[in-house]
mmCIF file of C-alpha atoms in Angstrom:
data_model
loop_
_atom_site.group_PDB
_atom_site.id
_atom_site.type_symbol
_atom_site.label_atom_id
_atom_site.label_comp_id
_atom_site.label_asym_id
_atom_site.label_seq_id
_atom_site.Cartn_x
_atom_site.Cartn_y
_atom_site.Cartn_z
ATOM 1 C CA UNK H 1 0.000 0.000 0.000
ATOM 2 C CA UNK H 2 1.235 3.473 -0.813
ATOM 3 C CA UNK H 3 0.232 6.847 0.517
ATOM 4 C CA UNK H 4 0.412 10.177 -1.194
ATOM 5 C CA UNK H 5 1.765 13.383 0.258
ATOM 6 C CA UNK H 6 0.975 16.652 -1.449
ATOM 7 C CA UNK H 7 3.783 19.000 -2.376
ATOM 8 C CA UNK H 8 3.185 22.495 -3.713
ATOM 9 C CA UNK H 9 6.215 22.278 -6.011
ATOM 10 C CA UNK H 10 5.771 23.640 -9.503
ATOM 11 C CA UNK H 11 9.242 22.392 -10.431
ATOM 12 C CA UNK H 12 12.138 20.485 -8.887
ATOM 13 C CA UNK H 13 15.876 21.078 -9.240
ATOM 14 C CA UNK H 14 18.451 18.354 -8.596
ATOM 15 C CA UNK H 15 21.913 19.523 -7.567
ATOM 16 C CA UNK H 16 24.934 17.219 -7.387
ATOM 17 C CA UNK H 17 26.094 17.202 -3.769
ATOM 18 C CA UNK H 18 29.565 15.930 -4.672
ATOM 19 C CA UNK H 19 30.150 18.796 -7.127
ATOM 20 C CA UNK H 20 28.824 21.254 -4.544
ATOM 21 C CA UNK H 21 31.278 20.024 -1.906
ATOM 22 C CA UNK H 22 34.201 20.300 -4.320
ATOM 23 C CA UNK H 23 33.244 23.874 -5.217
ATOM 24 C CA UNK H 24 33.305 24.914 -1.518
ATOM 25 C CA UNK H 25 30.586 27.534 -1.890
ATOM 26 C CA UNK H 26 30.739 30.345 -4.369
ATOM 27 C CA UNK H 27 27.173 31.603 -4.017
ATOM 28 C CA UNK H 28 25.179 33.851 -1.723
ATOM 29 C CA UNK H 29 25.933 37.288 -0.290
ATOM 30 C CA UNK H 30 29.613 36.681 0.507
ATOM 31 C CA UNK H 31 30.194 33.737 -1.808
ATOM 32 C CA UNK H 32 30.303 31.216 1.026
ATOM 33 C CA UNK H 33 27.015 29.397 0.433
ATOM 34 C CA UNK H 34 26.461 26.228 -1.555
ATOM 35 C CA UNK H 35 24.269 26.527 -4.640
ATOM 36 C CA UNK H 36 21.369 24.645 -3.005
ATOM 37 C CA UNK H 37 21.313 27.005 -0.022
ATOM 38 C CA UNK H 38 21.460 30.085 -2.228
ATOM 39 C CA UNK H 39 18.581 28.810 -4.396
ATOM 40 C CA UNK H 40 16.489 27.849 -1.375
ATOM 41 C CA UNK H 41 17.098 31.232 0.196
ATOM 42 C CA UNK H 42 16.128 33.071 -2.961
ATOM 43 C CA UNK H 43 13.161 30.900 -4.026
ATOM 44 C CA UNK H 44 11.912 29.270 -0.852
ATOM 45 C CA UNK H 45 10.653 32.269 1.081
ATOM 46 C CA UNK H 46 8.261 32.472 2.835
ATOM 47 C CA UNK H 47 7.686 28.695 2.700
ATOM 48 C CA UNK H 48 10.221 25.870 2.797
ATOM 49 C CA UNK H 49 10.288 22.129 2.190
ATOM 50 C CA UNK H 50 7.342 20.616 0.358
ATOM 51 C CA UNK H 51 5.382 23.853 0.727
ATOM 52 C CA UNK H 52 7.971 25.855 -1.226
ATOM 53 C CA UNK H 53 7.175 26.800 -4.827
ATOM 54 C CA UNK H 54 10.257 24.894 -6.106
ATOM 55 C CA UNK H 55 11.875 21.771 -4.678
ATOM 56 C CA UNK H 56 15.653 22.078 -4.383
ATOM 57 C CA UNK H 57 17.105 18.617 -3.818
ATOM 58 C CA UNK H 58 20.774 17.704 -3.397
ATOM 59 C CA UNK H 59 21.483 14.226 -4.783
ATOM 60 C CA UNK H 60 24.575 12.053 -4.234
ATOM 61 C CA UNK H 61 26.259 12.148 -7.637
ATOM 62 C CA UNK H 62 25.026 12.728 -11.174
ATOM 63 C CA UNK H 63 28.229 11.206 -12.686
ATOM 64 C CA UNK H 64 29.155 14.206 -14.811
ATOM 65 C CA UNK H 65 31.933 15.495 -12.530
ATOM 66 C CA UNK H 66 33.028 18.728 -14.249
ATOM 67 C CA UNK H 67 36.419 20.135 -13.254
ATOM 68 C CA UNK H 68 35.045 23.516 -12.271
ATOM 69 C CA UNK H 69 31.288 23.554 -11.844
ATOM 70 C CA UNK H 70 28.189 22.048 -10.299
ATOM 71 C CA UNK H 71 25.867 19.745 -12.216
ATOM 72 C CA UNK H 72 22.233 20.877 -12.054
ATOM 73 C CA UNK H 73 19.112 19.223 -13.494
ATOM 74 C CA UNK H 74 15.711 20.879 -13.745
ATOM 75 C CA UNK H 75 12.721 18.509 -13.753
ATOM 76 C CA UNK H 76 11.041 20.698 -16.366
ATOM 77 C CA UNK H 77 13.987 20.246 -18.785
ATOM 78 C CA UNK H 78 15.422 16.766 -18.240
ATOM 79 C CA UNK H 79 17.183 16.637 -21.610
ATOM 80 C CA UNK H 80 19.449 19.618 -20.885
ATOM 81 C CA UNK H 81 21.612 19.362 -17.793
ATOM 82 C CA UNK H 82 23.566 22.414 -16.750
ATOM 83 C CA UNK H 83 27.041 23.028 -15.353
ATOM 84 C CA UNK H 84 26.965 26.086 -13.075
ATOM 85 C CA UNK H 85 30.287 27.701 -12.274
ATOM 86 C CA UNK H 86 30.866 29.032 -8.747
ATOM 87 C CA UNK H 87 30.411 32.789 -8.645
ATOM 88 C CA UNK H 88 27.608 32.824 -11.212
ATOM 89 C CA UNK H 89 24.975 35.324 -10.022
ATOM 90 C CA UNK H 90 21.989 33.484 -8.526
ATOM 91 C CA UNK H 91 19.610 35.500 -10.716
ATOM 92 C CA UNK H 92 21.359 34.151 -13.811
ATOM 93 C CA UNK H 93 21.055 30.569 -12.530
ATOM 94 C CA UNK H 94 17.346 31.057 -11.792
ATOM 95 C CA UNK H 95 16.694 32.548 -15.231
ATOM 96 C CA UNK H 96 18.625 29.756 -16.988
ATOM 97 C CA UNK H 97 16.633 27.117 -15.115
ATOM 98 C CA UNK H 98 13.378 28.868 -16.030
ATOM 99 C CA UNK H 99 12.409 29.472 -12.415
ATOM 100 C CA UNK H 100 11.954 33.262 -12.618
ATOM 101 C CA UNK H 101 8.141 33.240 -12.662
ATOM 102 C CA UNK H 102 7.937 30.548 -9.982
ATOM 103 C CA UNK H 103 9.967 32.098 -7.174
ATOM 104 C CA UNK H 104 10.019 35.489 -5.591
ATOM 105 C CA UNK H 105 12.316 38.106 -7.091
#
């Protein structure tokens, strides 16, 4: 038997945790945050978790392993994975993922 749990997500973003650790931050106000934290902070207010407009999920490894970047997959565009370089403005990442209309600006 399975049960269902409602999430208010309009989209989901998968971020490689291994790439994120290697990058040692690079996002946020002082460049010390991981990409997932910066996205959650920018998109997840005022609600977090399954009540947030977009699900930001760190996954173990996506097996791309770029030398300088973080592998990111948007559920709305599964055919085109992205490599985000540390230091990329969070607004640029959000626009590239097509999340601009979903989150708060």
